Short mmCIF file of N, CA and C in Angstrom, two decimals:
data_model
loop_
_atom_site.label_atom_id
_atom_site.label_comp_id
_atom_site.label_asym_id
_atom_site.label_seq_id
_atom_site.Cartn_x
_atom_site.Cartn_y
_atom_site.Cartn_z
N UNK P 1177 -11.76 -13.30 -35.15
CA UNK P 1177 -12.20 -13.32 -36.53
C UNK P 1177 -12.12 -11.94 -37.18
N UNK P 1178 -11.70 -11.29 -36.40
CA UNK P 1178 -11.19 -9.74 -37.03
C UNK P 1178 -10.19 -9.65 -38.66
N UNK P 1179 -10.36 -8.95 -39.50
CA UNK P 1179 -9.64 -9.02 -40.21
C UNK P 1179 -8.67 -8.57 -39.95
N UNK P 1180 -7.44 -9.02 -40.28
CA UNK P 1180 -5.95 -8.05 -39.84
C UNK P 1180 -5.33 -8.36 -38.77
N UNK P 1181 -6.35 -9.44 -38.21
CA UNK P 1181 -5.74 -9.79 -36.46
C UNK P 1181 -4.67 -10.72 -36.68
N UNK P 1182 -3.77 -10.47 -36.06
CA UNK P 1182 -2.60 -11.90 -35.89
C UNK P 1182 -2.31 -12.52 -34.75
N UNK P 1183 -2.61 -11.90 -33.54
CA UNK P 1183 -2.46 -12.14 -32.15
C UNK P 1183 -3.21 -11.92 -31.21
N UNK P 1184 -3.95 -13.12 -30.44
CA UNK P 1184 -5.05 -12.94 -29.02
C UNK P 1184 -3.72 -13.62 -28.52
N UNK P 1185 -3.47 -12.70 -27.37
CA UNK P 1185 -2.74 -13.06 -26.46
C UNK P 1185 -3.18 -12.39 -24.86
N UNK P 1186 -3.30 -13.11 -23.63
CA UNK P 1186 -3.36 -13.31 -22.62
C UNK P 1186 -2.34 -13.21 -21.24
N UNK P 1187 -2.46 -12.17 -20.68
CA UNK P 1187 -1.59 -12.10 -20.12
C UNK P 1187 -2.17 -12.64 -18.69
N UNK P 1188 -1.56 -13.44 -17.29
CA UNK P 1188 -2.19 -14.15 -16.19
C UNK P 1188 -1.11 -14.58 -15.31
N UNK P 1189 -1.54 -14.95 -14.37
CA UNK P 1189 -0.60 -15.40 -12.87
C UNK P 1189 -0.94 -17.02 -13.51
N UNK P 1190 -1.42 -17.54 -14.17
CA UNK P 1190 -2.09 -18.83 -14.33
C UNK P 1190 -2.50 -19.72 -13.49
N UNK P 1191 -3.47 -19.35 -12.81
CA UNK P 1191 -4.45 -19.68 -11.86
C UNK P 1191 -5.50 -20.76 -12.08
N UNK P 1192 -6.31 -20.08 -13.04
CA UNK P 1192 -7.22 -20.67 -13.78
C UNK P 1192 -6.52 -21.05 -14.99
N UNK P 1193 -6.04 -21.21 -15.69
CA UNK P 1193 -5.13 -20.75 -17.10
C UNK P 1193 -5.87 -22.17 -17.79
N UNK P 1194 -5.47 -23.39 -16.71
CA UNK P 1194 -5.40 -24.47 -17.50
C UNK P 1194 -7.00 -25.34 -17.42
N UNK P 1195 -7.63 -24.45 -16.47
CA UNK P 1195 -9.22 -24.53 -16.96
C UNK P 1195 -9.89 -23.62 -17.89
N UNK P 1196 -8.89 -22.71 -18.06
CA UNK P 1196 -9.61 -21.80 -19.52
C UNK P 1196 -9.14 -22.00 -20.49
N UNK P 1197 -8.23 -22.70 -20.93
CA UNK P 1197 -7.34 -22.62 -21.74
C UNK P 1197 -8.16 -23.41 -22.83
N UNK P 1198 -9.35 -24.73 -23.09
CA UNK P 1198 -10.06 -24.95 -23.84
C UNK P 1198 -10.57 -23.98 -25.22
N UNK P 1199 -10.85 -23.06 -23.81
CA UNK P 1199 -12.02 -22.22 -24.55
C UNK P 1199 -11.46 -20.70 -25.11
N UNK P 1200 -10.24 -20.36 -24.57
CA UNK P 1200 -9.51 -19.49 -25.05
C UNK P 1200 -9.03 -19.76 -26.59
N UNK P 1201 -8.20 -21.32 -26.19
CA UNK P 1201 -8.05 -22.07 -27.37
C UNK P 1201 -8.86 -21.67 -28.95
N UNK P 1202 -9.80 -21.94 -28.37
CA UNK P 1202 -11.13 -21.99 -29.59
C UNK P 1202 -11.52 -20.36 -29.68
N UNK P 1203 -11.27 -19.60 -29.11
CA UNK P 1203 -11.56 -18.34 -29.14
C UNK P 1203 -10.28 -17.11 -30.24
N UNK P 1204 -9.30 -18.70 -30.35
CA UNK P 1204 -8.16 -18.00 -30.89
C UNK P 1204 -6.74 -17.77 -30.40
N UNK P 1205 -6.98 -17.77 -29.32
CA UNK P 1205 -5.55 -17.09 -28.77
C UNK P 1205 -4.43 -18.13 -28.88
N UNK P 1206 -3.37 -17.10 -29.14
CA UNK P 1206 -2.17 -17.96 -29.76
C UNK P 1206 -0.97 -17.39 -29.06
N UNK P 1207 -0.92 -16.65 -27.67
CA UNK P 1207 0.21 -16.09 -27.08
C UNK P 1207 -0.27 -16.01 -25.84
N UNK P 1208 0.84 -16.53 -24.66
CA UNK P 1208 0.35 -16.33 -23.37
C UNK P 1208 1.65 -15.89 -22.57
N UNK P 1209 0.99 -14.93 -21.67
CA UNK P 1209 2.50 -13.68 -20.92
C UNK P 1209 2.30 -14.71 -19.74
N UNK P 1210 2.48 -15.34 -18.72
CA UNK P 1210 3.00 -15.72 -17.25
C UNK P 1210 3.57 -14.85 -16.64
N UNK P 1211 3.13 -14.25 -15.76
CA UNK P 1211 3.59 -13.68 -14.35
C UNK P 1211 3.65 -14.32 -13.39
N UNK P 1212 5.41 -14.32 -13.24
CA UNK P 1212 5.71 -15.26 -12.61
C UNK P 1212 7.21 -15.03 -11.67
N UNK P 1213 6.72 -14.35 -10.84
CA UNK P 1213 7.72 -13.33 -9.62
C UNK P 1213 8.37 -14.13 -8.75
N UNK P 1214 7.85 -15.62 -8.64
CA UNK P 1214 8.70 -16.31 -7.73
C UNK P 1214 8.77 -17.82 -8.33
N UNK P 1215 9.49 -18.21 -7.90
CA UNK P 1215 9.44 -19.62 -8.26
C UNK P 1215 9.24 -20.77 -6.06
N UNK P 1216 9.60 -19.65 -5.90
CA UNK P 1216 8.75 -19.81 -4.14
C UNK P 1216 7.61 -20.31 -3.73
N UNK P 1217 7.41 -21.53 -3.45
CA UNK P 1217 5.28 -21.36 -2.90
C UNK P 1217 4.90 -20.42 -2.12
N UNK P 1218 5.84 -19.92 -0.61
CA UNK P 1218 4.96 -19.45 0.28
C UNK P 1218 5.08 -18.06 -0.73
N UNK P 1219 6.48 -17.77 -1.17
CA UNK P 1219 5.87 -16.22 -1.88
C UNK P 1219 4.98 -16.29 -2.81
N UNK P 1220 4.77 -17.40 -3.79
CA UNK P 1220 3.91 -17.24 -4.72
C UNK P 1220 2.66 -17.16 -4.25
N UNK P 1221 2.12 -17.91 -3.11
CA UNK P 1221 0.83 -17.70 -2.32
C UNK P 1221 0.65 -16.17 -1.66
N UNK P 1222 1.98 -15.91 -1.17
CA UNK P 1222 1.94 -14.31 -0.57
C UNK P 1222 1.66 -13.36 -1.97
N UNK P 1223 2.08 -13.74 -2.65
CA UNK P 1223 1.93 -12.19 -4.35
C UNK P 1223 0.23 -12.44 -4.57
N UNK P 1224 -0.53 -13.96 -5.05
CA UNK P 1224 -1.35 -14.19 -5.53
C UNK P 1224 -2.50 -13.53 -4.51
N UNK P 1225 -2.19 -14.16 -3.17
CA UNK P 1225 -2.69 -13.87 -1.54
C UNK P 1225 -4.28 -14.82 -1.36
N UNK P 1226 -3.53 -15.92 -2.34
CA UNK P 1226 -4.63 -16.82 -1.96
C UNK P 1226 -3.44 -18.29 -1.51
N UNK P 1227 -4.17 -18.82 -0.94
CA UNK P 1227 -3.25 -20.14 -0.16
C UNK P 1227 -3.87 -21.63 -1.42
N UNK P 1228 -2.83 -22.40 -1.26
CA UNK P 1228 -3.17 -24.05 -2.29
C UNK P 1228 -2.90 -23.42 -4.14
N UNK P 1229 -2.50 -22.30 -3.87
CA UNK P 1229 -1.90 -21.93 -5.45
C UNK P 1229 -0.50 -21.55 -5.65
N UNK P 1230 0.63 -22.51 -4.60
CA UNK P 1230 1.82 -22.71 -4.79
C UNK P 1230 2.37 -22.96 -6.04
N UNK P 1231 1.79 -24.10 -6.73
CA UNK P 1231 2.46 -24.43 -7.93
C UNK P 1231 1.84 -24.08 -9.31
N UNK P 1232 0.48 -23.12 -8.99
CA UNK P 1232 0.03 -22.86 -9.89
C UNK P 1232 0.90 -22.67 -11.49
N UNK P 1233 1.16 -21.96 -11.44
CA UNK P 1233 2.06 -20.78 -12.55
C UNK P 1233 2.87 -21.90 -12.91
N UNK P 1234 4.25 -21.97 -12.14
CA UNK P 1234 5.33 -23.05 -12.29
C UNK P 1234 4.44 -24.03 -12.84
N UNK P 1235 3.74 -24.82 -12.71
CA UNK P 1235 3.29 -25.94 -13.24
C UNK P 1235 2.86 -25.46 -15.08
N UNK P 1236 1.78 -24.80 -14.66
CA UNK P 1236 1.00 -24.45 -15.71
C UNK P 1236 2.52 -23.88 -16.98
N UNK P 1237 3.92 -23.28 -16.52
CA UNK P 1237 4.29 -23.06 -17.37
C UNK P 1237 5.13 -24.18 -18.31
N UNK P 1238 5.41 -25.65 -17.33
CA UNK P 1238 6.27 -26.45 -17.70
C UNK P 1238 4.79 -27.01 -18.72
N UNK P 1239 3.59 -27.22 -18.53
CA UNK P 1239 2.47 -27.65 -19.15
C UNK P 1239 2.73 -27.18 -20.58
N UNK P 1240 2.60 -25.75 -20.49
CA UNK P 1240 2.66 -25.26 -21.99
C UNK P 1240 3.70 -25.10 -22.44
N UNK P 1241 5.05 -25.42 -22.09
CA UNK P 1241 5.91 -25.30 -22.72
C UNK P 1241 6.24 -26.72 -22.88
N UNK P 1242 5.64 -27.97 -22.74
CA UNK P 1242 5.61 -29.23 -23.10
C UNK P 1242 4.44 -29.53 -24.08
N UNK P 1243 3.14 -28.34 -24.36
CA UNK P 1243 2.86 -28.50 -25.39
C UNK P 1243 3.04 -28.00 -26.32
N UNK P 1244 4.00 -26.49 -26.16
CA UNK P 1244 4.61 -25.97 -27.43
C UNK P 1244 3.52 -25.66 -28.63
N UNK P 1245 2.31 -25.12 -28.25
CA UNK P 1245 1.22 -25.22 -29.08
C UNK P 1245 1.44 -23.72 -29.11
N UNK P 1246 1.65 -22.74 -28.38
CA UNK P 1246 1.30 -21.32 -27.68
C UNK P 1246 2.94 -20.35 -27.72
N UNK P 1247 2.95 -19.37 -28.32
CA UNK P 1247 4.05 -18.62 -27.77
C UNK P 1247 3.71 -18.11 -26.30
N UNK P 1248 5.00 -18.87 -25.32
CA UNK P 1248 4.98 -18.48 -24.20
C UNK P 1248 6.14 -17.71 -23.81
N UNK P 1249 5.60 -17.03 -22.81
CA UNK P 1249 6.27 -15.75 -22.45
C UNK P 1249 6.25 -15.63 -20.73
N UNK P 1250 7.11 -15.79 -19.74
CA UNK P 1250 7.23 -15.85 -18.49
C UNK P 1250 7.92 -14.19 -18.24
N UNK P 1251 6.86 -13.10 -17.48
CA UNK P 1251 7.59 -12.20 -17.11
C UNK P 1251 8.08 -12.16 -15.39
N UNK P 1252 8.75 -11.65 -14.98
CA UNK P 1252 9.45 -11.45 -13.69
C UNK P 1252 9.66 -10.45 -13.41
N UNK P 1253 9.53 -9.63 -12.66
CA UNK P 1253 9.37 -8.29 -11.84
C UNK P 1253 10.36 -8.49 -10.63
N UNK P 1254 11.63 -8.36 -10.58
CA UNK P 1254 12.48 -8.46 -9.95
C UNK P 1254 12.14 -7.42 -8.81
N UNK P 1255 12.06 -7.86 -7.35
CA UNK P 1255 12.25 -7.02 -6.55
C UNK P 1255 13.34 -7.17 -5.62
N UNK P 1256 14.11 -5.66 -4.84
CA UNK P 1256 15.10 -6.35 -4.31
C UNK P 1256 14.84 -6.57 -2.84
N UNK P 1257 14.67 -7.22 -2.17
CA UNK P 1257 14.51 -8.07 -0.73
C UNK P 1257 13.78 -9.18 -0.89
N UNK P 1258 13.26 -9.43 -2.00
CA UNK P 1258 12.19 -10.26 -2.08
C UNK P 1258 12.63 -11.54 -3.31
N UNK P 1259 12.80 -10.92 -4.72
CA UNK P 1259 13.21 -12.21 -5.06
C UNK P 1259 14.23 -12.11 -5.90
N UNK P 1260 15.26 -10.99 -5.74
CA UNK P 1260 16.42 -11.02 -6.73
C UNK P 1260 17.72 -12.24 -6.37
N UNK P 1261 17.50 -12.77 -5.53
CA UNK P 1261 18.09 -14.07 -5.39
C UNK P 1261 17.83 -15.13 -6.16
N UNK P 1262 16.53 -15.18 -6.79
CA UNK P 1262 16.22 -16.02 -7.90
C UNK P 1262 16.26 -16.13 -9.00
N UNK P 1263 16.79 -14.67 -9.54
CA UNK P 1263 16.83 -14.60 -10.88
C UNK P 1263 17.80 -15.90 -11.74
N UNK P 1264 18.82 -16.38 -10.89
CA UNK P 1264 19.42 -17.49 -11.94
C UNK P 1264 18.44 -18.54 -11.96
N UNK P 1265 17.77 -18.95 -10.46
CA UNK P 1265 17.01 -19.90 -10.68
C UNK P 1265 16.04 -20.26 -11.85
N UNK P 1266 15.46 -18.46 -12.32
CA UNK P 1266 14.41 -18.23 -13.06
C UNK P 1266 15.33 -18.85 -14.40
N UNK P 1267 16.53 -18.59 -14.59
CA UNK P 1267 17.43 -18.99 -15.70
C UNK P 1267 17.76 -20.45 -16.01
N UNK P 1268 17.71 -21.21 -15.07
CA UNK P 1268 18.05 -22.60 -14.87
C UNK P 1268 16.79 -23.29 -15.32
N UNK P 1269 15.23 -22.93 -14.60
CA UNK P 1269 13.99 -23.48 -14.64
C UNK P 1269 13.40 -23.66 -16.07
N UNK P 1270 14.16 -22.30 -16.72
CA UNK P 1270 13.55 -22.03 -18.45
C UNK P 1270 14.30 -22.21 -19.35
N UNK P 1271 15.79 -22.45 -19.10
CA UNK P 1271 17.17 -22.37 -19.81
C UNK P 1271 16.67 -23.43 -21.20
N UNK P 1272 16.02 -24.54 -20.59
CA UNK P 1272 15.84 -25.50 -21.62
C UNK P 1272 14.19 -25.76 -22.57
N UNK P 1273 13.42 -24.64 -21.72
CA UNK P 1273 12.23 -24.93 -21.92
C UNK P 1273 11.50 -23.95 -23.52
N UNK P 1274 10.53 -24.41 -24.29
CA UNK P 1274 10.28 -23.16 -25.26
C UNK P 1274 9.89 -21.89 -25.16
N UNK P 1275 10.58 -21.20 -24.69
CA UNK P 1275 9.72 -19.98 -24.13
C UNK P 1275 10.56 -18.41 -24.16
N UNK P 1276 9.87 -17.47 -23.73
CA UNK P 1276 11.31 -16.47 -23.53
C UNK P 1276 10.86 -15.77 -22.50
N UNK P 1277 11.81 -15.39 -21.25
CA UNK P 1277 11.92 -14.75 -19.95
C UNK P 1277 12.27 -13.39 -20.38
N UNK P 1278 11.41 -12.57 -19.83
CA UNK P 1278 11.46 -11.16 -19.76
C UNK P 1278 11.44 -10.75 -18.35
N UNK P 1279 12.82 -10.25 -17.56
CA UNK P 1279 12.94 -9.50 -16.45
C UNK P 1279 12.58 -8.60 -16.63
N UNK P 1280 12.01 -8.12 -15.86
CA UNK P 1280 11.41 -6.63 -15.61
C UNK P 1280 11.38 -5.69 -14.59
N UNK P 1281 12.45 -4.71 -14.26
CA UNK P 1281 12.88 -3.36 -13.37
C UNK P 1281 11.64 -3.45 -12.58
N UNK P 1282 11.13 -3.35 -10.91
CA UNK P 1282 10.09 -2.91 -10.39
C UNK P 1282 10.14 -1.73 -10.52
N UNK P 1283 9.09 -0.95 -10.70
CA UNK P 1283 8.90 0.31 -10.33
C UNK P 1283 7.92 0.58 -9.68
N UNK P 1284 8.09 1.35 -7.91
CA UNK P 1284 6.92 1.38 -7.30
C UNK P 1284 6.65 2.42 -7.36
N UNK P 1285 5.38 2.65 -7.48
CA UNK P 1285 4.09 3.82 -7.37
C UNK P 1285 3.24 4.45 -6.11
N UNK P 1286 3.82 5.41 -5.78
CA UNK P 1286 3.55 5.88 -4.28
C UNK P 1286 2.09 6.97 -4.98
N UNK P 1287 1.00 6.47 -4.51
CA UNK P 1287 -0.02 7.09 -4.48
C UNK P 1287 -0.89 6.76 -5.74
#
């Protein structure tokens, strides 16, 4: 309710997403970032490092991009041993969906 505001947006692994998403809703927000590094379960359970949240994300993103209510935004953090083999996949999964994929260079941070 700020004057001047145009955008509550949320950035998340979408975990919880689609049990908050009510109340975010009503709170305003109108943009959501997805981090979303694998399209893998066991890696997506290995990044998150909780187990039974395989399809979290993936799900939650085909959700909102079938309700098209939300600018969605799926980022990817390409790493190489880990999931630069997927990047077309990531291309194929969203090619048709409303949304826009932002790859993103890892850069690791020693210390």
């Amino acid at each position: 309710k700020l004057e001047g505001l145009k955008t509550i947006a949320v950035t998340t692994n979408g975990i919880n997403l689609t049990r908050l998403l009510p109340r975010l809703k009503e709170a305003g927000l109108n943009a959501i970032n997805i981090s979303l590094d694998t399209l893998v379960p066991a890696k997506f359970e290995f990044i998150v490092r909780r187990k039974g949240t395989n399809l979290s994300s993936k799900a939650t993103v085909l959700i909102l991009a079938g309700m098209c209510l939300l600018y969605l935004q799926v980022n990817c953090v390409v790493m190489r041993g880990f999931n630069e083999d997927e990047v077309l996949d990531f291309v194929d999964f969203t090619k048709d969906l409303p949304l826009d994929v932002r790859f993103i260079e890892y850069m690791p941070f020693d210390g």
